[in-house]
């Protein structure tokens, strides 16, 4: 991914390209480990948002549009729908709003895996935070103000 033009810094561009993949991997780690350890959708979303901000600072709005061509309102809306749906799904068996449930599965290569409903809620929060960061970056670039 080459993002150079006459305004970008070679050092900043190289640094962003170098740290983007590890930051996104750490973001996903925080998302998936958050129901048992520190982290979760908010912390993971913030790390992914930092990656978006770094891409914007290195290459501008065009790089962000190329890397993440989806609208920020779609991400925020999808995240809200996922989070609210998980919260309301607990009411179906008569549990409290956002009461967590889990299922343990035995995966052949990995072993025992515990799937927690809080993970799906965290995915919704993650999408909202990434959408907010994308809206912020696009407003810095002037795209949201033109609409």
GROMACS .gro file of C-alpha atoms in nm:
model
  147
    1UNK     CA    1   0.000   0.000   0.000
    2UNK     CA    2   0.179   0.311  -0.119
    3UNK     CA    3   0.031   0.631   0.017
    4UNK     CA    4   0.303   0.877  -0.074
    5UNK     CA    5   0.248   1.209  -0.238
    6UNK     CA    6   0.431   1.538  -0.203
    7UNK     CA    7   0.276   1.611   0.138
    8UNK     CA    8   0.340   1.285   0.324
    9UNK     CA    9   0.640   1.194   0.532
   10UNK     CA   10   0.831   0.881   0.435
   11UNK     CA   11   0.896   0.801   0.800
   12UNK     CA   12   0.530   0.840   0.896
   13UNK     CA   13   0.412   0.635   0.596
   14UNK     CA   14   0.657   0.355   0.670
   15UNK     CA   15   0.565   0.357   1.038
   16UNK     CA   16   0.192   0.340   0.968
   17UNK     CA   17   0.235   0.055   0.720
   18UNK     CA   18   0.452  -0.130   0.973
   19UNK     CA   19   0.221  -0.097   1.275
   20UNK     CA   20  -0.122  -0.120   1.110
   21UNK     CA   21  -0.147  -0.500   1.091
   22UNK     CA   22  -0.022  -0.561   1.448
   23UNK     CA   23  -0.255  -0.291   1.581
   24UNK     CA   24  -0.556  -0.446   1.407
   25UNK     CA   25  -0.457  -0.792   1.534
   26UNK     CA   26  -0.428  -0.652   1.888
   27UNK     CA   27  -0.764  -0.483   1.841
   28UNK     CA   28  -0.925  -0.817   1.754
   29UNK     CA   29  -0.748  -0.984   2.047
   30UNK     CA   30  -0.896  -0.725   2.283
   31UNK     CA   31  -1.239  -0.778   2.130
   32UNK     CA   32  -1.237  -1.156   2.165
   33UNK     CA   33  -1.063  -1.174   2.505
   34UNK     CA   34  -1.271  -0.898   2.662
   35UNK     CA   35  -1.538  -1.108   2.829
   36UNK     CA   36  -1.280  -1.298   3.041
   37UNK     CA   37  -0.997  -1.045   3.065
   38UNK     CA   38  -0.952  -0.667   3.038
   39UNK     CA   39  -1.056  -0.545   2.695
   40UNK     CA   40  -1.378  -0.589   2.505
   41UNK     CA   41  -1.555  -0.407   2.227
   42UNK     CA   42  -1.480  -0.057   2.349
   43UNK     CA   43  -1.106  -0.108   2.401
   44UNK     CA   44  -1.072  -0.306   2.079
   45UNK     CA   45  -1.269  -0.042   1.888
   46UNK     CA   46  -1.043   0.232   2.022
   47UNK     CA   47  -0.731   0.049   1.902
   48UNK     CA   48  -0.891  -0.003   1.557
   49UNK     CA   49  -0.987   0.366   1.560
   50UNK     CA   50  -0.627   0.461   1.633
   51UNK     CA   51  -0.526   0.261   1.327
   52UNK     CA   52  -0.776   0.458   1.116
   53UNK     CA   53  -0.644   0.786   1.258
   54UNK     CA   54  -0.286   0.682   1.179
   55UNK     CA   55  -0.381   0.598   0.820
   56UNK     CA   56  -0.551   0.937   0.790
   57UNK     CA   57  -0.251   1.123   0.933
   58UNK     CA   58  -0.012   0.945   0.696
   59UNK     CA   59  -0.211   0.959   0.373
   60UNK     CA   60  -0.519   1.172   0.417
   61UNK     CA   61  -0.882   1.100   0.350
   62UNK     CA   62  -0.822   0.919   0.020
   63UNK     CA   63  -0.626   0.644   0.196
   64UNK     CA   64  -0.901   0.600   0.454
   65UNK     CA   65  -1.162   0.580   0.176
   66UNK     CA   66  -0.955   0.320  -0.008
   67UNK     CA   67  -0.889   0.106   0.299
   68UNK     CA   68  -1.239   0.135   0.450
   69UNK     CA   69  -1.490   0.225   0.177
   70UNK     CA   70  -1.799   0.172   0.396
   71UNK     CA   71  -2.004   0.461   0.533
   72UNK     CA   72  -1.965   0.543   0.901
   73UNK     CA   73  -2.341   0.549   0.955
   74UNK     CA   74  -2.366   0.189   0.831
   75UNK     CA   75  -2.107   0.075   1.085
   76UNK     CA   76  -2.268   0.266   1.370
   77UNK     CA   77  -2.617   0.147   1.279
   78UNK     CA   78  -2.511  -0.216   1.244
   79UNK     CA   79  -2.331  -0.201   1.577
   80UNK     CA   80  -2.634  -0.055   1.753
   81UNK     CA   81  -2.864  -0.315   1.600
   82UNK     CA   82  -2.634  -0.599   1.709
   83UNK     CA   83  -2.594  -0.464   2.064
   84UNK     CA   84  -2.966  -0.399   2.117
   85UNK     CA   85  -3.065  -0.733   1.963
   86UNK     CA   86  -2.835  -0.920   2.201
   87UNK     CA   87  -2.973  -0.723   2.493
   88UNK     CA   88  -3.331  -0.797   2.399
   89UNK     CA   89  -3.262  -1.162   2.312
   90UNK     CA   90  -3.212  -1.235   2.682
   91UNK     CA   91  -3.574  -1.135   2.743
   92UNK     CA   92  -3.702  -1.423   2.526
   93UNK     CA   93  -3.628  -1.697   2.784
   94UNK     CA   94  -3.736  -1.461   3.063
   95UNK     CA   95  -3.393  -1.336   3.168
   96UNK     CA   96  -3.297  -0.976   3.245
   97UNK     CA   97  -3.190  -0.729   2.975
   98UNK     CA   98  -2.826  -0.801   2.875
   99UNK     CA   99  -2.805  -1.106   3.101
  100UNK     CA  100  -2.520  -1.314   2.968
  101UNK     CA  101  -2.535  -1.674   2.860
  102UNK     CA  102  -2.273  -1.912   2.726
  103UNK     CA  103  -2.227  -2.235   2.534
  104UNK     CA  104  -1.921  -2.460   2.555
  105UNK     CA  105  -1.815  -2.632   2.235
  106UNK     CA  106  -1.545  -2.886   2.167
  107UNK     CA  107  -1.354  -2.779   1.856
  108UNK     CA  108  -1.128  -3.057   1.717
  109UNK     CA  109  -0.804  -2.862   1.673
  110UNK     CA  110  -0.850  -2.592   1.937
  111UNK     CA  111  -1.017  -2.786   2.218
  112UNK     CA  112  -1.287  -2.644   2.447
  113UNK     CA  113  -1.421  -2.307   2.339
  114UNK     CA  114  -1.667  -2.105   2.543
  115UNK     CA  115  -1.895  -1.878   2.339
  116UNK     CA  116  -2.043  -1.599   2.549
  117UNK     CA  117  -2.332  -1.374   2.446
  118UNK     CA  118  -2.134  -1.079   2.579
  119UNK     CA  119  -1.895  -1.131   2.284
  120UNK     CA  120  -2.173  -1.055   2.036
  121UNK     CA  121  -2.261  -0.742   2.236
  122UNK     CA  122  -1.892  -0.643   2.231
  123UNK     CA  123  -1.887  -0.685   1.852
  124UNK     CA  124  -2.173  -0.434   1.832
  125UNK     CA  125  -1.985  -0.188   2.054
  126UNK     CA  126  -1.671  -0.242   1.843
  127UNK     CA  127  -1.860  -0.153   1.524
  128UNK     CA  128  -2.006   0.160   1.684
  129UNK     CA  129  -1.664   0.284   1.799
  130UNK     CA  130  -1.503   0.218   1.459
  131UNK     CA  131  -1.797   0.395   1.290
  132UNK     CA  132  -1.761   0.698   1.517
  133UNK     CA  133  -1.388   0.715   1.446
  134UNK     CA  134  -1.453   0.691   1.072
  135UNK     CA  135  -1.712   0.971   1.094
  136UNK     CA  136  -1.462   1.183   1.286
  137UNK     CA  137  -1.188   1.129   1.027
  138UNK     CA  138  -1.422   1.201   0.739
  139UNK     CA  139  -1.544   1.517   0.908
  140UNK     CA  140  -1.180   1.628   0.947
  141UNK     CA  141  -1.146   1.572   0.574
  142UNK     CA  142  -1.459   1.772   0.504
  143UNK     CA  143  -1.658   1.484   0.350
  144UNK     CA  144  -1.939   1.485   0.608
  145UNK     CA  145  -1.981   1.864   0.597
  146UNK     CA  146  -2.039   1.860   0.219
  147UNK     CA  147  -2.333   1.618   0.248
   0.00000   0.00000   0.00000
